[in-house]
XYZ file of C-alpha atoms in Angstrom:
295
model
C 53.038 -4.390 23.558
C 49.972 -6.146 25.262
C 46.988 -3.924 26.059
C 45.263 -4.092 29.159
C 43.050 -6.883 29.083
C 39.263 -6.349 30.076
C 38.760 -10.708 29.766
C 36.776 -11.560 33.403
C 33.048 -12.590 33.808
C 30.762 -11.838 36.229
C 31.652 -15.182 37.200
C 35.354 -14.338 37.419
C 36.263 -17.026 34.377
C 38.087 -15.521 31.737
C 36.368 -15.309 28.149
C 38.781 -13.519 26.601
C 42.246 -12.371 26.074
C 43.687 -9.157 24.336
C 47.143 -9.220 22.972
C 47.780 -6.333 20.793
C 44.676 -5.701 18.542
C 44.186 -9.425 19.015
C 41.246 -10.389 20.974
C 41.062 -14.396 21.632
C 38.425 -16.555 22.831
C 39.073 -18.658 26.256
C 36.880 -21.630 27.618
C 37.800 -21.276 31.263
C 36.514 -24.368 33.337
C 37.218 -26.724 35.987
C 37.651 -26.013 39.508
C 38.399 -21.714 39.854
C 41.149 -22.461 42.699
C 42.845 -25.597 41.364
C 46.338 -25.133 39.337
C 45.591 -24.021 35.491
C 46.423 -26.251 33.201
C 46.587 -24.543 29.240
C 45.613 -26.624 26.703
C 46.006 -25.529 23.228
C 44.397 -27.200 20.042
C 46.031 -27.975 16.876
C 45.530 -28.050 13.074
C 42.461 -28.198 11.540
C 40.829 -27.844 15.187
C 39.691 -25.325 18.193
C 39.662 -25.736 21.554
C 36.707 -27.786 21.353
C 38.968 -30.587 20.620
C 39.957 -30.984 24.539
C 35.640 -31.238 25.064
C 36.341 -34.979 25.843
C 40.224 -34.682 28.304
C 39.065 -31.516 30.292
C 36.488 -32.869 32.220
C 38.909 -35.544 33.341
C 41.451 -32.817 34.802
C 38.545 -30.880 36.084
C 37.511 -33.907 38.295
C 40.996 -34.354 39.162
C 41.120 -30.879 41.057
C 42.452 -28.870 38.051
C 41.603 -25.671 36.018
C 41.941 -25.674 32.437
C 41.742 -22.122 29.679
C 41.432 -24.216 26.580
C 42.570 -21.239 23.952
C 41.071 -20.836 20.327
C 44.751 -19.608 18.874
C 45.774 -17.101 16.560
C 43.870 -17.911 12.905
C 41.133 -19.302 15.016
C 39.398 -16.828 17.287
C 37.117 -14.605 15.091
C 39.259 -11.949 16.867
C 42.148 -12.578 15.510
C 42.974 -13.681 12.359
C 45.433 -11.313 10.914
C 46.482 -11.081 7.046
C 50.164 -11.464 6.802
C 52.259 -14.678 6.923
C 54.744 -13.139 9.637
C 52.336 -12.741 11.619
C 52.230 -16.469 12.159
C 55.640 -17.052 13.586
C 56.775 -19.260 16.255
C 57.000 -16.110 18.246
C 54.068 -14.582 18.060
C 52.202 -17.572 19.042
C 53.664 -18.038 22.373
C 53.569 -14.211 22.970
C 49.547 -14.979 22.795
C 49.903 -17.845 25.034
C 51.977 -15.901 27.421
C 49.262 -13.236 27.505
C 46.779 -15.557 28.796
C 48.872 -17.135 31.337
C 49.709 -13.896 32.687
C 46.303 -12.741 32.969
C 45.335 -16.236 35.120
C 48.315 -16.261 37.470
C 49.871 -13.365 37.133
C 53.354 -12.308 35.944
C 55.656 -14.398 37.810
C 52.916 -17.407 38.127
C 53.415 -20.933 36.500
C 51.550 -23.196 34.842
C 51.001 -26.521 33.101
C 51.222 -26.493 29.599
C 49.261 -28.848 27.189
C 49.242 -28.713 23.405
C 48.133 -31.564 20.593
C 49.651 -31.352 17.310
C 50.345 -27.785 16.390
C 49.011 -26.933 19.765
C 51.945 -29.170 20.900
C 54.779 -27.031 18.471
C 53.447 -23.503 20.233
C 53.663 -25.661 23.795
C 57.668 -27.010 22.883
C 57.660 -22.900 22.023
C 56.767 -21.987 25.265
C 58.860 -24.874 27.403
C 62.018 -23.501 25.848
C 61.518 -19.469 25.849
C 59.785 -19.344 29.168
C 60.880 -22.460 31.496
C 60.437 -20.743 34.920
C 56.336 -20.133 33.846
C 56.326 -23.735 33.082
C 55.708 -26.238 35.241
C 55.041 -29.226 33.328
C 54.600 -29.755 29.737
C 52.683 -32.633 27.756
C 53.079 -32.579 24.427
C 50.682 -34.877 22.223
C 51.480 -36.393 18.793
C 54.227 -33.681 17.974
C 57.987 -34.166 19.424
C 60.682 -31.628 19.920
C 60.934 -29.180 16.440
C 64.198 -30.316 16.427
C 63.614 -33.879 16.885
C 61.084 -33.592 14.297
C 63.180 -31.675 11.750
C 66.172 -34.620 12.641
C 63.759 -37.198 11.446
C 63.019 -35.395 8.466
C 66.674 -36.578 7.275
C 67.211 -39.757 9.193
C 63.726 -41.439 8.557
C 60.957 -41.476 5.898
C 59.731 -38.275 8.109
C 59.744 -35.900 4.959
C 57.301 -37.986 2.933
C 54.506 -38.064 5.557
C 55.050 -34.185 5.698
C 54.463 -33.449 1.970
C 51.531 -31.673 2.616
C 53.376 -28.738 4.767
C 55.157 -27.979 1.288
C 51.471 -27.863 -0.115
C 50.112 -25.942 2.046
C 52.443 -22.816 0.933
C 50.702 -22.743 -2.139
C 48.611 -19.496 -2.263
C 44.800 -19.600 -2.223
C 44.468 -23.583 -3.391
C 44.289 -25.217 -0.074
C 41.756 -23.053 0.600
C 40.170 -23.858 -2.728
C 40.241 -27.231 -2.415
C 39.051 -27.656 0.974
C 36.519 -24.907 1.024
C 34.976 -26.482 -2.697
C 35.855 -29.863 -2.605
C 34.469 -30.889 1.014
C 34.540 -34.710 -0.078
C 38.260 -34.519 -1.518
C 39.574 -32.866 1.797
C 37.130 -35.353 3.738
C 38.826 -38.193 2.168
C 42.362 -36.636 2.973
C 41.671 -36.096 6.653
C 39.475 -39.656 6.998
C 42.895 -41.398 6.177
C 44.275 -39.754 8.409
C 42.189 -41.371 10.563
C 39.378 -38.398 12.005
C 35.597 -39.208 12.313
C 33.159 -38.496 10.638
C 31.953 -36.649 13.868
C 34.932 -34.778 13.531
C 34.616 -33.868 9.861
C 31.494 -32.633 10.510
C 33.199 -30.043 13.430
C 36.135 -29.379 10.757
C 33.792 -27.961 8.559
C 31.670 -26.182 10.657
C 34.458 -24.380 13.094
C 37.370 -23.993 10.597
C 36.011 -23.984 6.771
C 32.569 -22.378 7.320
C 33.243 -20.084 10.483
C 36.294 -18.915 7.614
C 39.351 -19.880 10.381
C 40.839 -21.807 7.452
C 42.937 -18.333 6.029
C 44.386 -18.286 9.595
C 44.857 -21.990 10.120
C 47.590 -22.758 7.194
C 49.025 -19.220 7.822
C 50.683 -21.285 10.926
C 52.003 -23.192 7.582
C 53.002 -20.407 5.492
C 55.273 -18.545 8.260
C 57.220 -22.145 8.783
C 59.697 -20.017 6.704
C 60.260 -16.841 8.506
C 61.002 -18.984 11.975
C 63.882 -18.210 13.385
C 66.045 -21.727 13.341
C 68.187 -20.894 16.355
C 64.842 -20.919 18.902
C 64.354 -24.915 17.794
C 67.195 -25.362 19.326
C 66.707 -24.830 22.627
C 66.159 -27.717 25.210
C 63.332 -28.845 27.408
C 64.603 -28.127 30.924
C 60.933 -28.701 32.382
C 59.171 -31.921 33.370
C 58.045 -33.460 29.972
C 55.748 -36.140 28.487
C 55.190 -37.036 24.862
C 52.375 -38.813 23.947
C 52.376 -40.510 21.000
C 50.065 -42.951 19.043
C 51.529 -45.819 16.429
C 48.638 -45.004 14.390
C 49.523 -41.748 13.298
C 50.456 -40.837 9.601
C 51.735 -37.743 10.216
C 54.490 -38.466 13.047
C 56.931 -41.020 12.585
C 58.241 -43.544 15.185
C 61.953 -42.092 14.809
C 61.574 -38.671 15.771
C 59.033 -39.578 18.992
C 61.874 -42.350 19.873
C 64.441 -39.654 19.805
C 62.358 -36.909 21.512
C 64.572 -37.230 24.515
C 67.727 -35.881 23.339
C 66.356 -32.554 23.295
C 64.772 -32.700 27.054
C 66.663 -32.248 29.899
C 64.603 -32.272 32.446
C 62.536 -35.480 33.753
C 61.217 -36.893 31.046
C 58.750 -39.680 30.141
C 57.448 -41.452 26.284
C 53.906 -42.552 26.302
C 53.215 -44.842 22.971
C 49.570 -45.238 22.266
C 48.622 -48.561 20.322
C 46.192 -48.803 17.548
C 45.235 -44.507 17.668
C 45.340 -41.889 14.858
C 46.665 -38.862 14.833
C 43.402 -37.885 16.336
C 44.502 -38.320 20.237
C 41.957 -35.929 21.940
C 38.980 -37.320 20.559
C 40.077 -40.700 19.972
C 41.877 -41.441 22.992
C 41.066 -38.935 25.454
C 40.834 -41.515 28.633
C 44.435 -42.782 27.927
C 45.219 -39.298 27.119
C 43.722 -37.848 30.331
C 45.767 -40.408 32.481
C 49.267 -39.601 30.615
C 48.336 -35.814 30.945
C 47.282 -36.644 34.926
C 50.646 -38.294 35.991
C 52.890 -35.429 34.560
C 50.704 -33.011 36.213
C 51.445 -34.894 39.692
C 55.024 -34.542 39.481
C 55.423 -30.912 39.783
C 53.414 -28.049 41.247
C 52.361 -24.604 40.377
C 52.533 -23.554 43.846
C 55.632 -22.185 45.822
């Protein structure tokens, strides 16, 4: 059950969100009538990722709640791996976008890497509140999962089977700063953004929270990746990245139904948001245009 949420400013932005005894930090900017646009981050990142792609969309006439998710917020960060499902993270994204438009309102829907998995989430279980969705760097779960046995997919995911590894990960990137710097630096992230890795997810202590998105990969229900995009869809997707292969974000389309368009970045990382986030902007910008929030 969602409590009654107490989440406006003085200045009628919302700050935060309560879901539960959940309480979730929201950057609300842009212009306060245009249609809202959600953006959510992804792994190891906060909504500060999207510092350098709002300000495009606010210029462009829209509103964006950029959402630090479940793991993240100091609010919540529960204990227990179940409480990291598929699920429950787009039951915290639909608590925000009812708050901003209402029960029956839509929205645009934005996500980047995990960000992007929670967005897919949200396209499939709750298509009439969605009226476009971009996802960045991460395809269809079940285009992804595909890949897994049709491509070399499974060997640029090794670290997912890492990650379930109790306590290390947080060990080794909590004590080792330059082993887990070299890890994510191949992966192609600035220093810049090193620097904000370790001072919003390792020292801030979101890093529990963070791989518990990892850890309750398990206890998703398969059935749900199933579902088809029915909504207005763009992937955006970057040749550089290590951690997405080609295959699955070529096949991405046989799991939307609904208009649907590929966006290949050349020569970018995994790293979109930060690295791209003109290029970015633009892709996000023409899938906005082709639908509307408003009756």
């Amino acid at each position: 059950m969602t409590d009654k949420p107490d989440t406006i400013s003085g200045t009628g932005r919302i700050t935060t969100v309560r879901r539960d005894s959940l309480t979730f930090d929201v950057y609300d900017d842009g212009p306060a009538d245009g249609e809202v646009v959600v953006l959510l981050h992804g792994f190891p990142e906060r909504a500060s990722s999207w510092r350098l792609v709002a300000p495009q969309l606010h210029d462009a006439g829209y509103r964006t709640l950029a959402i630090d998710q479940r793991g993240y917020s100091r609010g919540a960060r529960p204990k227990r791996r179940r409480d990291y499902r598929i699920e429950e993270l787009v039951a915290d994204v639909m608590a925000l976008v009812d708050v901003a438009v209402g029960p029956e309102g839509r929205v645009h829907v934005v996500g980047h890497d995990w960000g992007a998995v929670v967005a897919w989430g949200v396209a499939q279980q709750h298509p009439d509140r969605v009226a476009t969705l971009t996802a960045v760097s991460v395809p269809h779960p079940m285009s992804f999962v595909t890949a897994m046995a049709r491509s070399g997919q499974v060997l640029k995911s090794w670290y997912m089977l890492a990650f379930q590894v109790p306590k290390i990960p947080e060990l080794v990137v909590g004590r080792l700063g330059k082993a887990s710097d070299r890890q994510l630096a191949a992966s192609g992230m600035t220093r810049e953004d090193l620097d904000r890795v370790q001072r919003e997810i390792v020292d801030d202590g979101a890093l529990p929270g963070a791989l518990g998105w990892y850890r309750a990969l398990p206890l998703n229900k398969p059935r749900d990746m199933r579902v088809k995009v029915s909504v207005p869809t763009t992937l955006v997707w970057s040749d550089g990245d290590i951690a997405v292969g080609r295959w699955s974000a070529e096949n991405n389309h046989r799991w939307v139904e609904g208009p649907y368009r590929l966006v290949e970045l050349k020569g970018v990382s995994h790293w979109i948001p930060t690295q791209a986030p003109d290029e970015l902007a633009e892709a996000i910008l023409d899938r906005l245009g082709s639908a509307s929030t408003r009756p």
